[in-house]
């Protein structure tokens, strides 16, 4: 559990900003409110945004071994299509493949080849060196963009074609581990060398001014945290057309990425923190909007950015239960992630979106209604 210090957060809570209800801040009408900081925003995003469906025959074979695999039964359209639909938070899982080819022949598709209902496995550039994009090595491997560079190019190109878009936050899970089976691929750890290569891939895709980076938020302050608490986040106007990268890791992986840069000096990604007192504290991922409701509210009011999840493991979509979704949207978390911006109609009508179908709205916790 994150050690959020409630008394500290409340002592630096920011005053509520006036912001008009019902205006899509991502649309042209929202340009009138470009002076608002990005902490005044709330938007919807997708979880494991690259993920394609496990073919039915493979899913059935996996579920015969472990019924919990049902939680993997979801998929998303291409990243550009999601951005067209108003998603402003994407999530990408990456594996380290410095020599190339490590993940080119995943076990499950190979085992199913030739069997009834088998589907071919198709992925590009898997033999080339560089980070690959997949959910679970060997079993849940189909992605709309199979390499990190391909995913980032798609996001960059969409962004350049829509230069007035509200900022897009892209999260990254640095995946290690794998399945316990003979012949399963061995994933590589993410050490400082791996993370240096990761930043290098980002730098090969994005121009420096295309990104919102920790150094810009820190400014002249002693730490990134101090910059955040002093209101260092960019305004909506300054953040339009830009991308923010976040490493969704804590502990050893986050420490390896930061290295000796306690406030992420010179780094391209923000990292998560266990405490609001850490020098690098800026972004919190609190994925249970019910259990974490108090922490979300305190962090949001203090000026940190927060992501939460409206659903998980297909549970809400199958049952139609909207209580977690509603708690997430009402929590004031800036990014509310879902697997269902569109409903899975054979299960229920469960769907996640902002009121009025807005792509980006005034945050219900950090802003108060204003005349339009």
Coordinates of C-alpha atoms in Angstrom, one line a residue:
X1 CA 0.0 0.0 0.0
X2 CA 1.3 3.4 -0.9
X3 CA 2.4 5.4 2.1
X4 CA 0.6 8.6 1.2
X5 CA 0.9 11.1 4.0
X6 CA -2.5 12.6 4.3
X7 CA -1.6 15.5 6.6
X8 CA 1.2 16.5 4.3
X9 CA -1.0 16.4 1.2
X10 CA -3.8 18.4 2.8
X11 CA -1.4 21.1 3.8
X12 CA -0.5 21.7 0.2
X13 CA -4.0 21.2 -1.4
X14 CA -4.5 23.5 -4.4
X15 CA -7.6 25.7 -4.6
X16 CA -10.4 24.7 -6.9
X17 CA -10.2 26.2 -10.4
X18 CA -13.2 27.4 -12.4
X19 CA -13.9 25.3 -15.4
X20 CA -17.1 25.0 -17.5
X21 CA -19.1 21.8 -17.2
X22 CA -20.1 20.2 -20.5
X23 CA -17.2 21.6 -22.6
X24 CA -14.9 19.1 -24.3
X25 CA -11.5 20.5 -23.5
X26 CA -10.0 18.4 -26.4
X27 CA -12.2 20.2 -28.9
X28 CA -12.0 23.6 -30.4
X29 CA -14.4 25.0 -27.8
X30 CA -11.9 24.0 -25.2
X31 CA -9.2 26.3 -26.5
X32 CA -10.8 29.1 -24.5
X33 CA -9.6 27.4 -21.4
X34 CA -6.0 26.7 -22.4
X35 CA -4.7 28.6 -19.3
X36 CA -6.0 25.7 -17.0
X37 CA -3.2 23.4 -15.8
X38 CA -3.4 19.8 -16.9
X39 CA -4.4 18.9 -13.3
X40 CA -7.8 20.4 -14.2
X41 CA -8.4 17.7 -16.7
X42 CA -10.1 14.2 -16.7
X43 CA -10.1 11.8 -19.6
X44 CA -10.6 8.1 -20.4
X45 CA -7.9 5.7 -21.6
X46 CA -7.4 2.0 -22.3
X47 CA -5.7 -0.7 -20.5
X48 CA -3.2 -2.8 -22.5
X49 CA -4.1 -0.7 -25.4
X50 CA -2.1 -2.8 -28.0
X51 CA -3.7 -6.1 -27.1
X52 CA -5.4 -8.2 -29.7
X53 CA -7.8 -11.1 -29.0
X54 CA -6.4 -14.6 -28.2
X55 CA -7.9 -16.8 -30.9
X56 CA -10.9 -18.8 -29.6
X57 CA -9.2 -22.2 -30.0
X58 CA -6.1 -21.0 -28.1
X59 CA -8.3 -19.4 -25.4
X60 CA -10.3 -22.6 -24.9
X61 CA -7.1 -24.6 -24.6
X62 CA -5.7 -22.2 -22.1
X63 CA -8.9 -22.1 -20.1
X64 CA -9.0 -25.9 -19.9
X65 CA -5.7 -25.6 -17.9
X66 CA -6.7 -22.5 -15.9
X67 CA -10.2 -21.0 -15.9
X68 CA -8.8 -17.7 -14.7
X69 CA -7.5 -17.1 -18.2
X70 CA -11.0 -15.9 -19.0
X71 CA -9.7 -12.5 -17.7
X72 CA -7.6 -12.3 -20.8
X73 CA -10.6 -12.3 -23.1
X74 CA -10.5 -8.7 -24.3
X75 CA -9.0 -6.7 -27.2
X76 CA -8.6 -3.2 -28.6
X77 CA -8.5 -1.6 -32.0
X78 CA -5.3 0.0 -33.4
X79 CA -3.9 2.8 -31.3
X80 CA -4.7 5.5 -33.9
X81 CA -8.4 4.4 -33.9
X82 CA -8.4 4.7 -30.1
X83 CA -7.0 8.2 -30.3
X84 CA -9.6 9.1 -32.9
X85 CA -12.2 7.9 -30.4
X86 CA -10.9 10.3 -27.7
X87 CA -8.7 8.0 -25.7
X88 CA -5.9 10.2 -24.1
X89 CA -4.3 7.5 -22.0
X90 CA -2.7 4.4 -23.5
X91 CA -0.8 1.5 -21.9
X92 CA 1.9 -0.5 -23.6
X93 CA 3.6 -3.7 -22.2
X94 CA 7.2 -4.2 -23.3
X95 CA 9.8 -6.9 -23.2
X96 CA 13.6 -6.5 -23.6
X97 CA 15.0 -8.0 -26.7
X98 CA 18.4 -6.5 -27.4
X99 CA 19.6 -9.1 -29.9
X100 CA 16.2 -9.8 -31.6
X101 CA 14.3 -13.0 -32.2
X102 CA 13.7 -13.9 -28.5
X103 CA 9.9 -13.6 -28.9
X104 CA 9.5 -14.5 -32.6
X105 CA 8.1 -18.0 -32.2
X106 CA 5.7 -18.0 -29.2
X107 CA 4.8 -21.4 -27.8
X108 CA 1.0 -21.3 -27.8
X109 CA 0.5 -20.5 -31.5
X110 CA 3.2 -23.0 -32.4
X111 CA 1.5 -25.7 -30.4
X112 CA -1.9 -25.0 -31.9
X113 CA -0.6 -25.0 -35.5
X114 CA -2.5 -27.5 -37.7
X115 CA -5.2 -28.1 -35.1
X116 CA -8.9 -27.3 -35.8
X117 CA -9.6 -23.6 -35.3
X118 CA -5.9 -22.7 -35.2
X119 CA -5.0 -19.1 -36.2
X120 CA -1.8 -18.0 -37.7
X121 CA 0.6 -15.9 -35.7
X122 CA 1.7 -12.8 -37.6
X123 CA 4.0 -10.1 -36.2
X124 CA 6.5 -7.8 -37.9
X125 CA 10.1 -7.1 -37.1
X126 CA 10.3 -9.7 -34.3
X127 CA 13.8 -10.8 -35.4
X128 CA 15.1 -7.2 -35.2
X129 CA 16.8 -6.0 -32.0
X130 CA 14.6 -3.7 -29.9
X131 CA 11.8 -3.8 -27.4
X132 CA 8.8 -5.9 -28.3
X133 CA 5.1 -5.4 -27.3
X134 CA 3.1 -8.2 -25.9
X135 CA 1.1 -9.1 -22.8
X136 CA 2.3 -12.6 -21.6
X137 CA 5.2 -14.2 -23.4
X138 CA 4.2 -17.5 -25.2
X139 CA 0.5 -17.3 -24.5
X140 CA -1.0 -13.8 -25.0
X141 CA 1.3 -12.4 -27.7
X142 CA -0.8 -10.7 -30.4
X143 CA -0.4 -7.0 -30.6
X144 CA -1.7 -4.3 -33.0
X145 CA 1.9 -3.0 -33.1
X146 CA 4.5 -5.7 -32.2
X147 CA 7.5 -3.4 -31.5
X148 CA 7.8 -0.4 -29.3
X149 CA 9.0 1.7 -32.1
X150 CA 6.1 0.8 -34.3
X151 CA 3.6 1.7 -31.4
X152 CA 5.4 5.0 -30.8
X153 CA 5.5 5.9 -34.5
X154 CA 1.8 5.4 -34.7
X155 CA 1.2 7.6 -31.7
X156 CA 3.6 10.2 -32.9
X157 CA 2.1 10.3 -36.4
X158 CA -1.4 10.7 -35.0
X159 CA -0.3 13.4 -32.7
X160 CA 1.4 15.4 -35.5
X161 CA -1.7 15.1 -37.6
X162 CA -3.8 16.4 -34.7
X163 CA -1.6 19.1 -33.1
X164 CA -4.3 20.6 -30.9
X165 CA -5.1 17.4 -29.0
X166 CA -5.1 17.4 -25.2
X167 CA -1.9 15.7 -23.8
X168 CA -1.7 11.9 -24.2
X169 CA -0.3 9.9 -21.3
X170 CA 1.4 6.6 -22.4
X171 CA 2.2 4.1 -19.6
X172 CA 4.7 1.3 -19.9
X173 CA 5.0 -2.0 -18.0
X174 CA 8.5 -3.4 -18.2
X175 CA 7.5 -7.1 -18.3
X176 CA 9.7 -9.8 -16.8
X177 CA 8.9 -13.4 -15.9
X178 CA 6.9 -15.8 -18.0
X179 CA 5.0 -19.0 -17.9
X180 CA 6.3 -22.1 -16.1
X181 CA 6.4 -24.6 -18.9
X182 CA 9.2 -26.6 -20.7
X183 CA 10.5 -24.6 -23.6
X184 CA 9.0 -21.3 -22.5
X185 CA 10.9 -18.2 -23.5
X186 CA 13.2 -16.7 -20.8
X187 CA 12.5 -13.0 -20.5
X188 CA 15.3 -10.6 -19.6
X189 CA 15.5 -8.3 -16.6
X190 CA 15.3 -4.5 -17.0
X191 CA 18.5 -3.1 -15.7
X192 CA 20.0 0.3 -16.1
X193 CA 21.4 -0.7 -19.6
X194 CA 17.9 -1.8 -20.7
X195 CA 16.3 1.4 -19.5
X196 CA 19.0 3.5 -21.2
X197 CA 18.1 1.6 -24.4
X198 CA 14.4 2.3 -23.8
X199 CA 15.0 6.1 -23.5
X200 CA 17.1 5.9 -26.6
X201 CA 14.2 4.3 -28.5
X202 CA 11.9 7.0 -27.4
X203 CA 14.4 9.7 -28.4
X204 CA 14.6 8.1 -31.9
X205 CA 10.9 8.6 -32.3
X206 CA 9.9 11.9 -30.6
X207 CA 11.4 15.3 -31.0
X208 CA 12.3 16.8 -27.6
X209 CA 9.5 19.4 -27.6
X210 CA 7.0 16.7 -28.4
X211 CA 7.3 15.3 -24.9
X212 CA 6.3 16.5 -21.4
X213 CA 9.4 15.5 -19.4
X214 CA 10.2 15.6 -15.7
X215 CA 12.9 18.3 -16.0
X216 CA 10.3 20.7 -17.4
X217 CA 7.9 20.1 -14.5
X218 CA 10.7 20.4 -11.9
X219 CA 11.9 23.7 -13.4
X220 CA 14.2 25.5 -11.0
X221 CA 13.0 23.6 -7.9
X222 CA 15.2 21.3 -5.9
X223 CA 13.2 18.2 -6.7
X224 CA 10.5 17.1 -9.1
X225 CA 8.1 16.8 -6.2
X226 CA 8.8 20.4 -5.2
X227 CA 8.1 21.4 -8.8
X228 CA 4.8 19.5 -8.8
X229 CA 3.6 21.0 -5.5
X230 CA 4.5 24.5 -6.7
X231 CA 2.2 24.0 -9.7
X232 CA 4.9 23.1 -12.3
X233 CA 2.6 21.0 -14.5
X234 CA 2.1 22.7 -17.9
X235 CA -1.1 24.5 -18.9
X236 CA -3.5 22.8 -21.2
X237 CA -2.4 25.2 -24.0
X238 CA 1.3 24.3 -23.5
X239 CA 0.5 20.6 -23.3
X240 CA -1.6 20.4 -26.4
X241 CA -0.1 18.2 -29.1
X242 CA 2.3 16.6 -26.6
X243 CA 3.0 13.2 -25.1
X244 CA 3.8 12.2 -21.5
X245 CA 5.6 8.9 -20.8
X246 CA 5.2 7.1 -17.5
X247 CA 7.0 4.0 -16.3
X248 CA 4.3 1.9 -14.5
X249 CA 6.8 0.3 -12.1
X250 CA 7.9 0.6 -8.5
X251 CA 10.7 -0.9 -6.5
X252 CA 13.8 -2.3 -8.2
X253 CA 12.7 -1.5 -11.8
X254 CA 11.9 2.1 -11.0
X255 CA 15.1 2.5 -9.1
X256 CA 17.1 1.0 -12.1
X257 CA 15.5 3.6 -14.4
X258 CA 16.1 6.5 -12.1
X259 CA 19.7 5.5 -11.2
X260 CA 21.3 8.4 -9.5
X261 CA 18.8 10.8 -10.9
X262 CA 16.6 11.2 -7.8
X263 CA 14.3 13.7 -9.5
X264 CA 14.5 12.0 -12.9
X265 CA 17.0 14.5 -14.2
X266 CA 17.6 13.9 -17.9
X267 CA 15.1 11.1 -18.1
X268 CA 12.2 11.0 -20.5
X269 CA 9.7 9.0 -18.4
X270 CA 8.0 9.8 -15.0
X271 CA 8.1 6.9 -12.5
X272 CA 5.7 5.9 -9.8
X273 CA 6.5 6.4 -6.1
X274 CA 5.7 4.7 -2.8
X275 CA 5.5 8.0 -1.0
X276 CA 4.5 11.6 -1.7
X277 CA 7.7 12.6 0.0
X278 CA 10.0 11.1 -2.6
X279 CA 12.0 13.5 -4.8
X280 CA 10.5 11.9 -7.9
X281 CA 6.9 12.0 -6.7
X282 CA 4.7 13.3 -9.5
X283 CA 2.4 10.5 -10.8
X284 CA 0.4 7.9 -8.9
X285 CA -1.3 4.8 -10.2
X286 CA -4.0 3.8 -7.8
X287 CA -6.0 1.2 -9.6
X288 CA -8.8 0.4 -7.2
X289 CA -11.1 3.5 -7.1
X290 CA -13.1 2.1 -4.3
X291 CA -10.4 0.9 -1.9
X292 CA -8.1 3.7 -2.9
X293 CA -10.7 6.5 -3.0
X294 CA -9.3 8.5 -0.1
X295 CA -5.7 8.3 -1.4
X296 CA -6.8 9.3 -4.9
X297 CA -8.7 12.3 -3.5
X298 CA -5.8 13.4 -1.4
X299 CA -3.2 13.0 -4.2
X300 CA -5.4 14.8 -6.7
X301 CA -6.0 17.7 -4.4
X302 CA -2.3 18.0 -3.7
X303 CA -1.4 18.5 -7.4
X304 CA -0.2 15.0 -8.3
X305 CA -1.5 13.3 -11.4
X306 CA -3.4 10.0 -10.8
X307 CA -4.5 7.1 -13.0
X308 CA -7.1 4.6 -11.9
X309 CA -9.1 1.7 -13.5
X310 CA -12.8 1.4 -14.1
X311 CA -12.7 -2.4 -14.6
X312 CA -10.4 -5.4 -14.6
X313 CA -10.2 -9.0 -15.8
X314 CA -13.5 -8.7 -17.7
X315 CA -15.5 -8.9 -14.4
X316 CA -17.5 -5.7 -14.8
X317 CA -18.2 -6.2 -18.5
X318 CA -19.6 -9.7 -17.8
X319 CA -21.8 -8.6 -14.9
X320 CA -22.8 -5.2 -16.0
X321 CA -21.8 -3.8 -12.6
X322 CA -21.0 -0.1 -13.0
X323 CA -20.2 0.7 -9.4
X324 CA -16.4 0.6 -9.9
X325 CA -16.7 2.6 -13.1
X326 CA -18.7 5.3 -11.4
X327 CA -16.4 5.5 -8.5
X328 CA -13.4 5.9 -10.8
X329 CA -15.0 8.7 -12.8
X330 CA -16.1 10.5 -9.6
X331 CA -12.8 10.1 -7.9
X332 CA -11.1 12.9 -9.7
X333 CA -8.4 10.6 -11.1
X334 CA -7.1 12.4 -14.2
X335 CA -7.0 9.2 -16.3
X336 CA -9.6 6.5 -16.0
X337 CA -8.6 3.3 -17.8
X338 CA -10.9 0.7 -19.2
X339 CA -11.0 -2.3 -21.5
X340 CA -14.5 -1.2 -22.7
X341 CA -14.8 2.2 -24.3
X342 CA -17.2 0.2 -26.4
X343 CA -19.4 -2.5 -24.8
X344 CA -19.0 -6.2 -25.3
X345 CA -22.7 -6.6 -26.2
X346 CA -22.8 -10.3 -25.9
X347 CA -22.1 -10.0 -22.2
X348 CA -23.8 -6.7 -21.1
X349 CA -24.1 -3.0 -22.0
X350 CA -21.1 -2.1 -19.8
X351 CA -19.2 0.8 -21.2
X352 CA -16.9 3.5 -19.9
X353 CA -17.0 7.1 -21.1
X354 CA -17.2 10.6 -19.7
X355 CA -20.7 12.3 -19.2
X356 CA -21.9 13.7 -22.5
X357 CA -19.4 11.7 -24.5
X358 CA -16.6 14.2 -23.9
X359 CA -13.0 13.2 -24.7
X360 CA -11.6 15.5 -22.0
X361 CA -13.6 17.3 -19.3
X362 CA -13.1 19.5 -16.3
X363 CA -11.9 17.4 -13.4
X364 CA -14.8 17.0 -10.9
X365 CA -12.4 17.3 -7.9
X366 CA -9.9 20.0 -8.9
X367 CA -12.3 22.3 -10.6
X368 CA -15.6 24.0 -9.8
X369 CA -18.3 24.9 -12.4
X370 CA -17.9 28.2 -14.3
X371 CA -20.1 30.0 -16.7
X372 CA -19.5 29.1 -20.3

